[in-house]
JSON list of C-alpha atoms in Angstrom, two decimals:
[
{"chain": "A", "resi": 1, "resn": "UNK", "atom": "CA", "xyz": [-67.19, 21.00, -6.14]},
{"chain": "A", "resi": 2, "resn": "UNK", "atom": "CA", "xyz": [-64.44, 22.89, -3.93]},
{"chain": "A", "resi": 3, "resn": "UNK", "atom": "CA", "xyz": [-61.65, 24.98, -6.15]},
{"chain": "A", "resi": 4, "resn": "UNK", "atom": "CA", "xyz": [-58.83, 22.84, -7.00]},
{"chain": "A", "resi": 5, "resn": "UNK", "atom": "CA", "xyz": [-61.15, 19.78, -7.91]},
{"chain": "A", "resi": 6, "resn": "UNK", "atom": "CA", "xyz": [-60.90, 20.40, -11.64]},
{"chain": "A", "resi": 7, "resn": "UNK", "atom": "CA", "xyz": [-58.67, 18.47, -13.63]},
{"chain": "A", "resi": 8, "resn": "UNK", "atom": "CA", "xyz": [-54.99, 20.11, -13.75]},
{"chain": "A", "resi": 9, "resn": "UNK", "atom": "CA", "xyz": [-55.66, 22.88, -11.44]},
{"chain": "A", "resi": 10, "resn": "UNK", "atom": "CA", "xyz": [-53.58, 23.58, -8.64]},
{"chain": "A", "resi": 11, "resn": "UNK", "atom": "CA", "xyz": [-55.49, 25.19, -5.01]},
{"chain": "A", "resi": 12, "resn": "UNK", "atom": "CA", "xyz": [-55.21, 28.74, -6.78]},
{"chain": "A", "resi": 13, "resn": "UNK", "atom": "CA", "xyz": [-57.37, 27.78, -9.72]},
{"chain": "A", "resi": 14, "resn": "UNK", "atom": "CA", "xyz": [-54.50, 28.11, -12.16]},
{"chain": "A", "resi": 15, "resn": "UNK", "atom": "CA", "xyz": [-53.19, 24.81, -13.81]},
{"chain": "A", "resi": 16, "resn": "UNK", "atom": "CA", "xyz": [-50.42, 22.68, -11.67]},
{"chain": "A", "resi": 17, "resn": "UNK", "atom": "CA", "xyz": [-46.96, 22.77, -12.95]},
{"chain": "A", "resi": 18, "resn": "UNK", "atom": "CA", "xyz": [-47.19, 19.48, -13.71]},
{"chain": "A", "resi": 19, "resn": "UNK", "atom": "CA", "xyz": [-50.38, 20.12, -15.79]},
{"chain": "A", "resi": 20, "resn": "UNK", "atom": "CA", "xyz": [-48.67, 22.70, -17.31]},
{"chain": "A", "resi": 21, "resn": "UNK", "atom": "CA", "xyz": [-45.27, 20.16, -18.36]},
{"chain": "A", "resi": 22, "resn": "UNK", "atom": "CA", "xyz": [-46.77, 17.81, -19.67]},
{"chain": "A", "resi": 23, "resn": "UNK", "atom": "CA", "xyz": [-49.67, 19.72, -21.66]},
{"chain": "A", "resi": 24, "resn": "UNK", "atom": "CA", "xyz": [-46.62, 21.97, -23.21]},
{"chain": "A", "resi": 25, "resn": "UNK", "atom": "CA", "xyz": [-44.55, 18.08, -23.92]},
{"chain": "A", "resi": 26, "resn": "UNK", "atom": "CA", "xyz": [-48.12, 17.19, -25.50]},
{"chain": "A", "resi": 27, "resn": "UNK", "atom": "CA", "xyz": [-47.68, 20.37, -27.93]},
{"chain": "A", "resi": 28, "resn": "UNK", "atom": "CA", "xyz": [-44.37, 20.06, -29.16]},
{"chain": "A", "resi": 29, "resn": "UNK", "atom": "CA", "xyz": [-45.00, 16.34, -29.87]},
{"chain": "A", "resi": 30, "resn": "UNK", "atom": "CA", "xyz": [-47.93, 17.10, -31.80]},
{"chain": "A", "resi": 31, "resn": "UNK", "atom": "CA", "xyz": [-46.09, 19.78, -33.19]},
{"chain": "A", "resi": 32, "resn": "UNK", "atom": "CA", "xyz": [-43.29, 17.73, -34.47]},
{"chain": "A", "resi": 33, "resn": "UNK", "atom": "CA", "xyz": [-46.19, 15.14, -35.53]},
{"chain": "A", "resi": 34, "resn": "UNK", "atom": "CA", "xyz": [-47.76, 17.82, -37.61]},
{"chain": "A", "resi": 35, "resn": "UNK", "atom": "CA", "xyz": [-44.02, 18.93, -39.65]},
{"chain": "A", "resi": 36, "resn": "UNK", "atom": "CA", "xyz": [-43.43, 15.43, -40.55]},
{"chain": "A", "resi": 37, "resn": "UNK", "atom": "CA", "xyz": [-46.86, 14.91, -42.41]},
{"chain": "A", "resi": 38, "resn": "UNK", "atom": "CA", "xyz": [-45.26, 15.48, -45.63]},
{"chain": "A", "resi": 39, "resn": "UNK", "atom": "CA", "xyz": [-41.88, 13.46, -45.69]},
{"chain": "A", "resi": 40, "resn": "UNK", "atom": "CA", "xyz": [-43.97, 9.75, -45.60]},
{"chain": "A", "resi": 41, "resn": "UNK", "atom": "CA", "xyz": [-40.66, 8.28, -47.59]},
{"chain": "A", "resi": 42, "resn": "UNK", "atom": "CA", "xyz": [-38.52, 9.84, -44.61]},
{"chain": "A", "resi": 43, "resn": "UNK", "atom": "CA", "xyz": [-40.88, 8.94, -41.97]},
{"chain": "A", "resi": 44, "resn": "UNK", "atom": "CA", "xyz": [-41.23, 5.47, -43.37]},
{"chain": "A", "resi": 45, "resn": "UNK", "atom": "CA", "xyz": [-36.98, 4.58, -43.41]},
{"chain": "A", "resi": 46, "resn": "UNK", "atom": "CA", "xyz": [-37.28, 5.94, -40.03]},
{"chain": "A", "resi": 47, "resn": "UNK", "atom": "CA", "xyz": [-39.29, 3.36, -38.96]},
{"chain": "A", "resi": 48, "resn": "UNK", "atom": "CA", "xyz": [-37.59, 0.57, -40.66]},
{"chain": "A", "resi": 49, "resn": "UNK", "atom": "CA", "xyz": [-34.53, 1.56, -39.09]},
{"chain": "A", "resi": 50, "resn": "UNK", "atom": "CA", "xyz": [-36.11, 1.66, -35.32]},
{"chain": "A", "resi": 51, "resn": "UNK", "atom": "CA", "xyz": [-37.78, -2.08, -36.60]},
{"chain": "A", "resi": 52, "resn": "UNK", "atom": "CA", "xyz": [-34.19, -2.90, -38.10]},
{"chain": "A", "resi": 53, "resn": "UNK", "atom": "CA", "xyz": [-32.76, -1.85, -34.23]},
{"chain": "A", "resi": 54, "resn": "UNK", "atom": "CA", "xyz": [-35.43, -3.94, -32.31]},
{"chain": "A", "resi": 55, "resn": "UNK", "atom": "CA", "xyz": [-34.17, -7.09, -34.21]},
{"chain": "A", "resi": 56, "resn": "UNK", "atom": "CA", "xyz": [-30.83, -6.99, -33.59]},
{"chain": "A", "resi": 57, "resn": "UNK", "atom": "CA", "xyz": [-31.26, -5.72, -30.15]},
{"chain": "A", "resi": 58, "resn": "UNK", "atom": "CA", "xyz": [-33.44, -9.09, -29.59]},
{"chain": "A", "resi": 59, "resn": "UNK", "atom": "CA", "xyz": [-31.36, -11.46, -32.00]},
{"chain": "A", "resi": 60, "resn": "UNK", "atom": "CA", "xyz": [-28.32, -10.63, -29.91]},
{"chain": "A", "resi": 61, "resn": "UNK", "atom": "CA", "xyz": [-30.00, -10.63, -26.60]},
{"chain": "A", "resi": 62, "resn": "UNK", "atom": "CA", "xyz": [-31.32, -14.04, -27.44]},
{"chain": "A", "resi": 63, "resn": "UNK", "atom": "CA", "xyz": [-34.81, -13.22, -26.23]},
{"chain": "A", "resi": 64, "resn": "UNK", "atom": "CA", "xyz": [-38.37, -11.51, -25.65]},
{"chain": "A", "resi": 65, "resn": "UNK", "atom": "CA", "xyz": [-39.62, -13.43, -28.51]},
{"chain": "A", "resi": 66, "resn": "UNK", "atom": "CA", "xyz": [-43.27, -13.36, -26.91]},
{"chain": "A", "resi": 67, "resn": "UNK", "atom": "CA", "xyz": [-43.00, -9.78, -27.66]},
{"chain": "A", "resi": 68, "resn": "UNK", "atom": "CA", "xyz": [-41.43, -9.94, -31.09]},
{"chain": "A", "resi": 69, "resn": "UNK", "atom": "CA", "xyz": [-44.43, -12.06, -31.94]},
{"chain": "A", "resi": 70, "resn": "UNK", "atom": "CA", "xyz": [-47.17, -9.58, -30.13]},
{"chain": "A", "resi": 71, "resn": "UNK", "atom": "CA", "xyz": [-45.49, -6.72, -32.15]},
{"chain": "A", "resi": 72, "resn": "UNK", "atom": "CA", "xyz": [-45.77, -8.85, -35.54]},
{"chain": "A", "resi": 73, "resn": "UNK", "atom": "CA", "xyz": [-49.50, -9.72, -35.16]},
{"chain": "A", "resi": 74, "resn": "UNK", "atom": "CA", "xyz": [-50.54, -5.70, -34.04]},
{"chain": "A", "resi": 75, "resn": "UNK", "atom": "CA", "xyz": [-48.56, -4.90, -37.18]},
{"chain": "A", "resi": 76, "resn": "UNK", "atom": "CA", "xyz": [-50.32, -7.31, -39.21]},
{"chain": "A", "resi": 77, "resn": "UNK", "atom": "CA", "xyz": [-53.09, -5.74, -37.51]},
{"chain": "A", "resi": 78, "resn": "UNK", "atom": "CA", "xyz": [-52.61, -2.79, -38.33]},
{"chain": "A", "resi": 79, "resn": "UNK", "atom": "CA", "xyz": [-51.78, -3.66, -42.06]},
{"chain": "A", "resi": 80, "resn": "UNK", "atom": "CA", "xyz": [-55.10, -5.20, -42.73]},
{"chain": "A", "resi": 81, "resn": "UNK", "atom": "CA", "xyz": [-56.67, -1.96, -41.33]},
{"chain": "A", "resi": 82, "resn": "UNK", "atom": "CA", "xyz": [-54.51, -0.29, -43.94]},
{"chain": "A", "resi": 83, "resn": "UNK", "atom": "CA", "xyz": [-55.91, -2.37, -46.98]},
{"chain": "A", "resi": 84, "resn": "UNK", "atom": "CA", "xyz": [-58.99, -2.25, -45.74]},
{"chain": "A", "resi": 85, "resn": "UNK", "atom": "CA", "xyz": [-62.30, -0.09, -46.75]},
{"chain": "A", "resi": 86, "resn": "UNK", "atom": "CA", "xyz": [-63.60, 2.52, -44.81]},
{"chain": "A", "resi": 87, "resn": "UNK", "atom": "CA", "xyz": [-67.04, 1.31, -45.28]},
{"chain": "A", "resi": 88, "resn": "UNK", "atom": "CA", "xyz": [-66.78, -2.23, -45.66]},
{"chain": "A", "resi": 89, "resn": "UNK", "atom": "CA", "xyz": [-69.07, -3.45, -49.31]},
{"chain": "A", "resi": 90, "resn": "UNK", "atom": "CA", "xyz": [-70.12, -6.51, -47.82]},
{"chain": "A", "resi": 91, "resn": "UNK", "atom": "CA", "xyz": [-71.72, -4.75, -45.13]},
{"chain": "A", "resi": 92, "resn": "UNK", "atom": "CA", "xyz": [-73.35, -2.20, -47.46]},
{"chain": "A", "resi": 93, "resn": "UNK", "atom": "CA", "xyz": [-75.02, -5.31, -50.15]},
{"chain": "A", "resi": 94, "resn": "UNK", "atom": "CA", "xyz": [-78.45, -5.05, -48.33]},
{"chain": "A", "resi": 95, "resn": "UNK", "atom": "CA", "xyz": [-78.44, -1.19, -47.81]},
{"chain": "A", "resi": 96, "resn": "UNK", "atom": "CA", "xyz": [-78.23, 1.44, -50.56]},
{"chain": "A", "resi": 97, "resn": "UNK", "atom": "CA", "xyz": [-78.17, 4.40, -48.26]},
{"chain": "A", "resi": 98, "resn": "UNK", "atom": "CA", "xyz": [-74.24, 5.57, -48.03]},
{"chain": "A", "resi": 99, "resn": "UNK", "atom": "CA", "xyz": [-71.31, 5.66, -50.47]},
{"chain": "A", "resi": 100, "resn": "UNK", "atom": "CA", "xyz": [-70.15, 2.52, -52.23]},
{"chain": "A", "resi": 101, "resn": "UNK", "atom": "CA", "xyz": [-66.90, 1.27, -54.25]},
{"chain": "A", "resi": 102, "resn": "UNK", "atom": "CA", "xyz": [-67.88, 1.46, -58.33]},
{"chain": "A", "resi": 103, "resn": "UNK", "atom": "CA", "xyz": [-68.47, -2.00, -59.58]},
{"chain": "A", "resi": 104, "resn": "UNK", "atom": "CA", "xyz": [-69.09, -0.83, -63.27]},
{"chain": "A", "resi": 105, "resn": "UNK", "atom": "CA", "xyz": [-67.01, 1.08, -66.11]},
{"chain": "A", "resi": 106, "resn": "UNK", "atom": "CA", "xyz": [-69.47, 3.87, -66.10]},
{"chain": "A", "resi": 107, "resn": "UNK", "atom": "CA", "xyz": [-69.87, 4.62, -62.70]},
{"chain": "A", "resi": 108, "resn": "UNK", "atom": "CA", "xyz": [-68.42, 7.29, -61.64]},
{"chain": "A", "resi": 109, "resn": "UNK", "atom": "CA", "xyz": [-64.70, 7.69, -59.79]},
{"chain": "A", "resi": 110, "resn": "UNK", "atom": "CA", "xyz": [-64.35, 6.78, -55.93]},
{"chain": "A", "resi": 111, "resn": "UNK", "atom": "CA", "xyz": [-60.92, 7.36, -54.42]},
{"chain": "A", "resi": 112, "resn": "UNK", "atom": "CA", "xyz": [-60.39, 4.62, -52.23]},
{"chain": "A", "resi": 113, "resn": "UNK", "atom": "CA", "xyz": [-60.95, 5.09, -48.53]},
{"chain": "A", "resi": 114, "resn": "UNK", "atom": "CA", "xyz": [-58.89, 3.60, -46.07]},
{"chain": "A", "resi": 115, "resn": "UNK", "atom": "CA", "xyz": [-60.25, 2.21, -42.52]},
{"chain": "A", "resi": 116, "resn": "UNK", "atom": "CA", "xyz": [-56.88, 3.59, -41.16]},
{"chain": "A", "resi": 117, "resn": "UNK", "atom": "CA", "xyz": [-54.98, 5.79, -42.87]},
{"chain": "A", "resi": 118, "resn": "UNK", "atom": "CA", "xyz": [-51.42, 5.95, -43.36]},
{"chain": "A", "resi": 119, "resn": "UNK", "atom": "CA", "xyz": [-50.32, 8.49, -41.22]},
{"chain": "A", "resi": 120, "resn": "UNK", "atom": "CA", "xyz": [-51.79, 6.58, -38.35]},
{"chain": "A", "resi": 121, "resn": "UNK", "atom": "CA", "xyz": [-51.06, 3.49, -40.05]},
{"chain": "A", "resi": 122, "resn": "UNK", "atom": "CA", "xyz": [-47.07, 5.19, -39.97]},
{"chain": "A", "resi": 123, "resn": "UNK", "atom": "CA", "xyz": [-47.80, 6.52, -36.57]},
{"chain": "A", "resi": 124, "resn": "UNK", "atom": "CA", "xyz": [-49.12, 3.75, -34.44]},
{"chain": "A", "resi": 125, "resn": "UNK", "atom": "CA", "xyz": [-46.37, 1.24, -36.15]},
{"chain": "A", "resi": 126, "resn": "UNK", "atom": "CA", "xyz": [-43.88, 2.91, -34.97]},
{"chain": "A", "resi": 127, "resn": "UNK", "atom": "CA", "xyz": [-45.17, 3.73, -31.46]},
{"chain": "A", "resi": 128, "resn": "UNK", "atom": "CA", "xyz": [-45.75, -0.18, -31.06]},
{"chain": "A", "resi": 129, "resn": "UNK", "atom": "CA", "xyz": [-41.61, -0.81, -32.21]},
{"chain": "A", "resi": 130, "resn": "UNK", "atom": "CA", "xyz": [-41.08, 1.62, -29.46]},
{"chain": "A", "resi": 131, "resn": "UNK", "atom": "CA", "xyz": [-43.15, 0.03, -27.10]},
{"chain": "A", "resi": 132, "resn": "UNK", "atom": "CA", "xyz": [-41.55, -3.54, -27.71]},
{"chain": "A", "resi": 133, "resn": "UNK", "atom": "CA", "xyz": [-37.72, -1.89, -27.65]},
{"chain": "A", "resi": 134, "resn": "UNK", "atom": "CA", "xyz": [-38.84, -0.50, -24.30]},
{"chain": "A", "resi": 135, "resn": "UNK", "atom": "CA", "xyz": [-40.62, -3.90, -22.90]},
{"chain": "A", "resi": 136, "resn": "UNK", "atom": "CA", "xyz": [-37.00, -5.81, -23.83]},
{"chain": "A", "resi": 137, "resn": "UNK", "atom": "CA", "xyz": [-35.26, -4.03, -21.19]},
{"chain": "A", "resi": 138, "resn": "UNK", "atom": "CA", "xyz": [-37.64, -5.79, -18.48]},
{"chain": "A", "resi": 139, "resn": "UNK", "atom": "CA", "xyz": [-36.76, -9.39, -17.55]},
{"chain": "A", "resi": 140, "resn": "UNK", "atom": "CA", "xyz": [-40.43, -9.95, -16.48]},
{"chain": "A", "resi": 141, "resn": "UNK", "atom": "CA", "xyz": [-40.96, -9.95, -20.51]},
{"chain": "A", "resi": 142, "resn": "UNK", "atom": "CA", "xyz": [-38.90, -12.54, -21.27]},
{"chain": "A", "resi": 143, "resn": "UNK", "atom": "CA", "xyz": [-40.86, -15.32, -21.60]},
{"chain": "A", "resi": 144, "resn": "UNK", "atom": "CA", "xyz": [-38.92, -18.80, -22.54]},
{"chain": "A", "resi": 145, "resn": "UNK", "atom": "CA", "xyz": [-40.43, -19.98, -25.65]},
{"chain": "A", "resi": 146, "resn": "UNK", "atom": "CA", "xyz": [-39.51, -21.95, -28.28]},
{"chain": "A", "resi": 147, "resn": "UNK", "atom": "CA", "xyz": [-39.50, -19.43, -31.10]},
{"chain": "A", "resi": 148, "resn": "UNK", "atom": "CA", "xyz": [-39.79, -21.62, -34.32]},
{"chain": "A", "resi": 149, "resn": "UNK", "atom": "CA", "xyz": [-43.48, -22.30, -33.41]},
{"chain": "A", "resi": 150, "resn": "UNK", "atom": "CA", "xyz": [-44.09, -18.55, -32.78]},
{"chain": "A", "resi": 151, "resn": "UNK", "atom": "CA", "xyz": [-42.36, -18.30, -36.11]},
{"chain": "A", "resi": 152, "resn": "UNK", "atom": "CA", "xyz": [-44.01, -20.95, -38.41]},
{"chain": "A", "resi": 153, "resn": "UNK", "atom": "CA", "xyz": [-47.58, -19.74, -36.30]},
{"chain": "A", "resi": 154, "resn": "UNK", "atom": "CA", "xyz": [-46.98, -15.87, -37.14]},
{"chain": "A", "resi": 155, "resn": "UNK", "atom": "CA", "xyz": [-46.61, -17.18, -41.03]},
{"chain": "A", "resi": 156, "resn": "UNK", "atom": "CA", "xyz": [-49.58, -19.43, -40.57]},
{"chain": "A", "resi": 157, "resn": "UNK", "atom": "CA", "xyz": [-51.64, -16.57, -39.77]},
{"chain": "A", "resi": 158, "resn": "UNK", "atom": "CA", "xyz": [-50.01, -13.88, -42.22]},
{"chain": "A", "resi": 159, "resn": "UNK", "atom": "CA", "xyz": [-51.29, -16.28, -45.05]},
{"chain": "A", "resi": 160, "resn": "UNK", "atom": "CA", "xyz": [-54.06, -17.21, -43.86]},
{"chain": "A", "resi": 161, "resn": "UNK", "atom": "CA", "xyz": [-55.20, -13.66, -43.15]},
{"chain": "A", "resi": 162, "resn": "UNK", "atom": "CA", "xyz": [-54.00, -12.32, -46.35]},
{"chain": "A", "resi": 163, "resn": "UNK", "atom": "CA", "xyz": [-55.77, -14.99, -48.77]},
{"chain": "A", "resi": 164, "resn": "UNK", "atom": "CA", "xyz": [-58.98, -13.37, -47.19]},
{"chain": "A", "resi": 165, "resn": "UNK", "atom": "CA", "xyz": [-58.38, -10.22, -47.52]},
{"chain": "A", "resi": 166, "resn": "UNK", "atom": "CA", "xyz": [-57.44, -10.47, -51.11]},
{"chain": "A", "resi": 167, "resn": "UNK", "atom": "CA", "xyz": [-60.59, -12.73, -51.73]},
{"chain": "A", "resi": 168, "resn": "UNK", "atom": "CA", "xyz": [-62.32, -10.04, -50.27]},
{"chain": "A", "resi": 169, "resn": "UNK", "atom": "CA", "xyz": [-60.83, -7.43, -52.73]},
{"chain": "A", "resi": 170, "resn": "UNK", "atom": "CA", "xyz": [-61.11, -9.70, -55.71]},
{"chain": "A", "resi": 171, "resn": "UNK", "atom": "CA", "xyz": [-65.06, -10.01, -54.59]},
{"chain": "A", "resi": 172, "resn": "UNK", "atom": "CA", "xyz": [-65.81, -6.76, -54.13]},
{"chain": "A", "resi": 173, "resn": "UNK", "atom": "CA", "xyz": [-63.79, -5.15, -56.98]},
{"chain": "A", "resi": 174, "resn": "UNK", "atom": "CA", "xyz": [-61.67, -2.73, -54.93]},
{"chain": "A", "resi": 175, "resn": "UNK", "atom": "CA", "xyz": [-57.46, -2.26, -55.31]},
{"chain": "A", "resi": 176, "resn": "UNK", "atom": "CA", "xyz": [-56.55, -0.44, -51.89]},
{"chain": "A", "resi": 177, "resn": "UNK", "atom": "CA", "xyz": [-54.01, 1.36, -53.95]},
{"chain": "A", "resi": 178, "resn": "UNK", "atom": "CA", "xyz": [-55.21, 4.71, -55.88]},
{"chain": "A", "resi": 179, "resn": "UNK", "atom": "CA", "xyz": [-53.00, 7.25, -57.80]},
{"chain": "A", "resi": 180, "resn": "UNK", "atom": "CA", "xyz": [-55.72, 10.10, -58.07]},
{"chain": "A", "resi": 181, "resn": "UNK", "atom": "CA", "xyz": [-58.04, 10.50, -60.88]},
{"chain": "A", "resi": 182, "resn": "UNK", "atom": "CA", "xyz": [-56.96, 9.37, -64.67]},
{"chain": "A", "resi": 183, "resn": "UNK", "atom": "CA", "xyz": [-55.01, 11.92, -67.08]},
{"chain": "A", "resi": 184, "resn": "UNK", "atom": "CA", "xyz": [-55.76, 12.26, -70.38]},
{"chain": "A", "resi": 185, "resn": "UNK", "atom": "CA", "xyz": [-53.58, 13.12, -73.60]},
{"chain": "A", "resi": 186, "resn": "UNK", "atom": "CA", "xyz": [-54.68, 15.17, -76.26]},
{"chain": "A", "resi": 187, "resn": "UNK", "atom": "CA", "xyz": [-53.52, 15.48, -79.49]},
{"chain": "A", "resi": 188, "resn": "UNK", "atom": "CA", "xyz": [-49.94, 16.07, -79.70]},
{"chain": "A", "resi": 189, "resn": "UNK", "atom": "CA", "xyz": [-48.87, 20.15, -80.93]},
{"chain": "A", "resi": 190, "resn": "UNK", "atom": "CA", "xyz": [-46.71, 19.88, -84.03]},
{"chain": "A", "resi": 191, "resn": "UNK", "atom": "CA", "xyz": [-45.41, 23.51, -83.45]},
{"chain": "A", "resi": 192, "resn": "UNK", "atom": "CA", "xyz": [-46.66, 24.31, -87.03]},
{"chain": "A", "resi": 193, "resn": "UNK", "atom": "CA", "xyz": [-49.02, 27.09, -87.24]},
{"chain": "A", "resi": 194, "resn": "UNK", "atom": "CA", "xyz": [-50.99, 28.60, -90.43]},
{"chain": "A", "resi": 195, "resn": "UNK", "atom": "CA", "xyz": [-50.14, 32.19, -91.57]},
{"chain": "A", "resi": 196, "resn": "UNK", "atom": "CA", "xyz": [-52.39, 33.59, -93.95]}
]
């Protein structure tokens, strides 16, 4: 291997510029990834906005429905990664090895697991609105349709999908929404206490 074969590096054996650019763009993405972890309400109305954007932008372009629908199934794609179990029961009937979801009152407490969690859930949702604003400002995505079948299709297969994915939950005993681990009251303090 001769010296500037490695990824990134320039003749010299220090990293290109361009290495350089976009490894430093890569950091202060991440970066800016990393300080919104905590606002998921903020990052959330965010992303309905950008979604609220995309269809106006394509209801008043009066096109690039093709795309509208590809972005509605990956997000229903996404969504049934999001309600789904890490470790799907079904798969783990025959096998005891592994954690499983409690099925009984006395077993003990499992947080629920997601398959995708919803940071990524959050993040890749709105990278694909982001994709699909981008794609409507290239003619060679606007396919002519006729959108009410893409419509009544996308429903179709929303329902469709759902109704086995709650069947699913209902079978295996699992809600893929958790609030932590049960508190408990004891007795109320009257604020009287015994002198002697």
């Amino acid at each position: 291997m001769s010296e500037g074969d490695s990824i990134g590096e320039s003749v010299h054996g220090k990293p290109s510029m361009v290495y350089r650019f976009f490894t430093r763009l890569g950091q202060i993405y991440q970066s800016w990834l990393d300080k919104s972890t905590p606002y998921t309400a903020v990052r959330w109305i965010v992303t309905l906005g950008l979604s609220f954007i995309y269809m106006i932008r394509v209801y008043l372009l009066q096109g690039w429905y093709i795309v509208t629908y590809a972005l509605g199934i990956y997000h229903l794609n996404l969504f049934i990664a999001f309600l789904s179990p890490k470790v799907d029961p079904s798969l783990m009937e025959d096998s005891d090895d592994g954690p499983s979801l409690p099925t009984k009152q006395n077993e003990e407490f499992r947080p629920f697991i997601r398959r995708l969690p919803e940071f990524k859930f959050w993040h890749s949702a709105t990278k694909g609105i982001l994709v699909a604003m981008a794609c409507t400002f290239f003619e060679a995505f606007n396919v002519p349709v006729f959108w009410p079948i893409l419509v009544m299709y996308f429903i179709m297969l929303f329902c469709i999908t759902m109704k086995r994915q709650i069947k699913h939950m209902i079978k295996y005993r699992y809600i893929p929404f958790t609030h932590g681990k049960r508190k408990y009251k004891g007795k109320e303090d009257v604020g009287k206490t015994f002198a002697s």
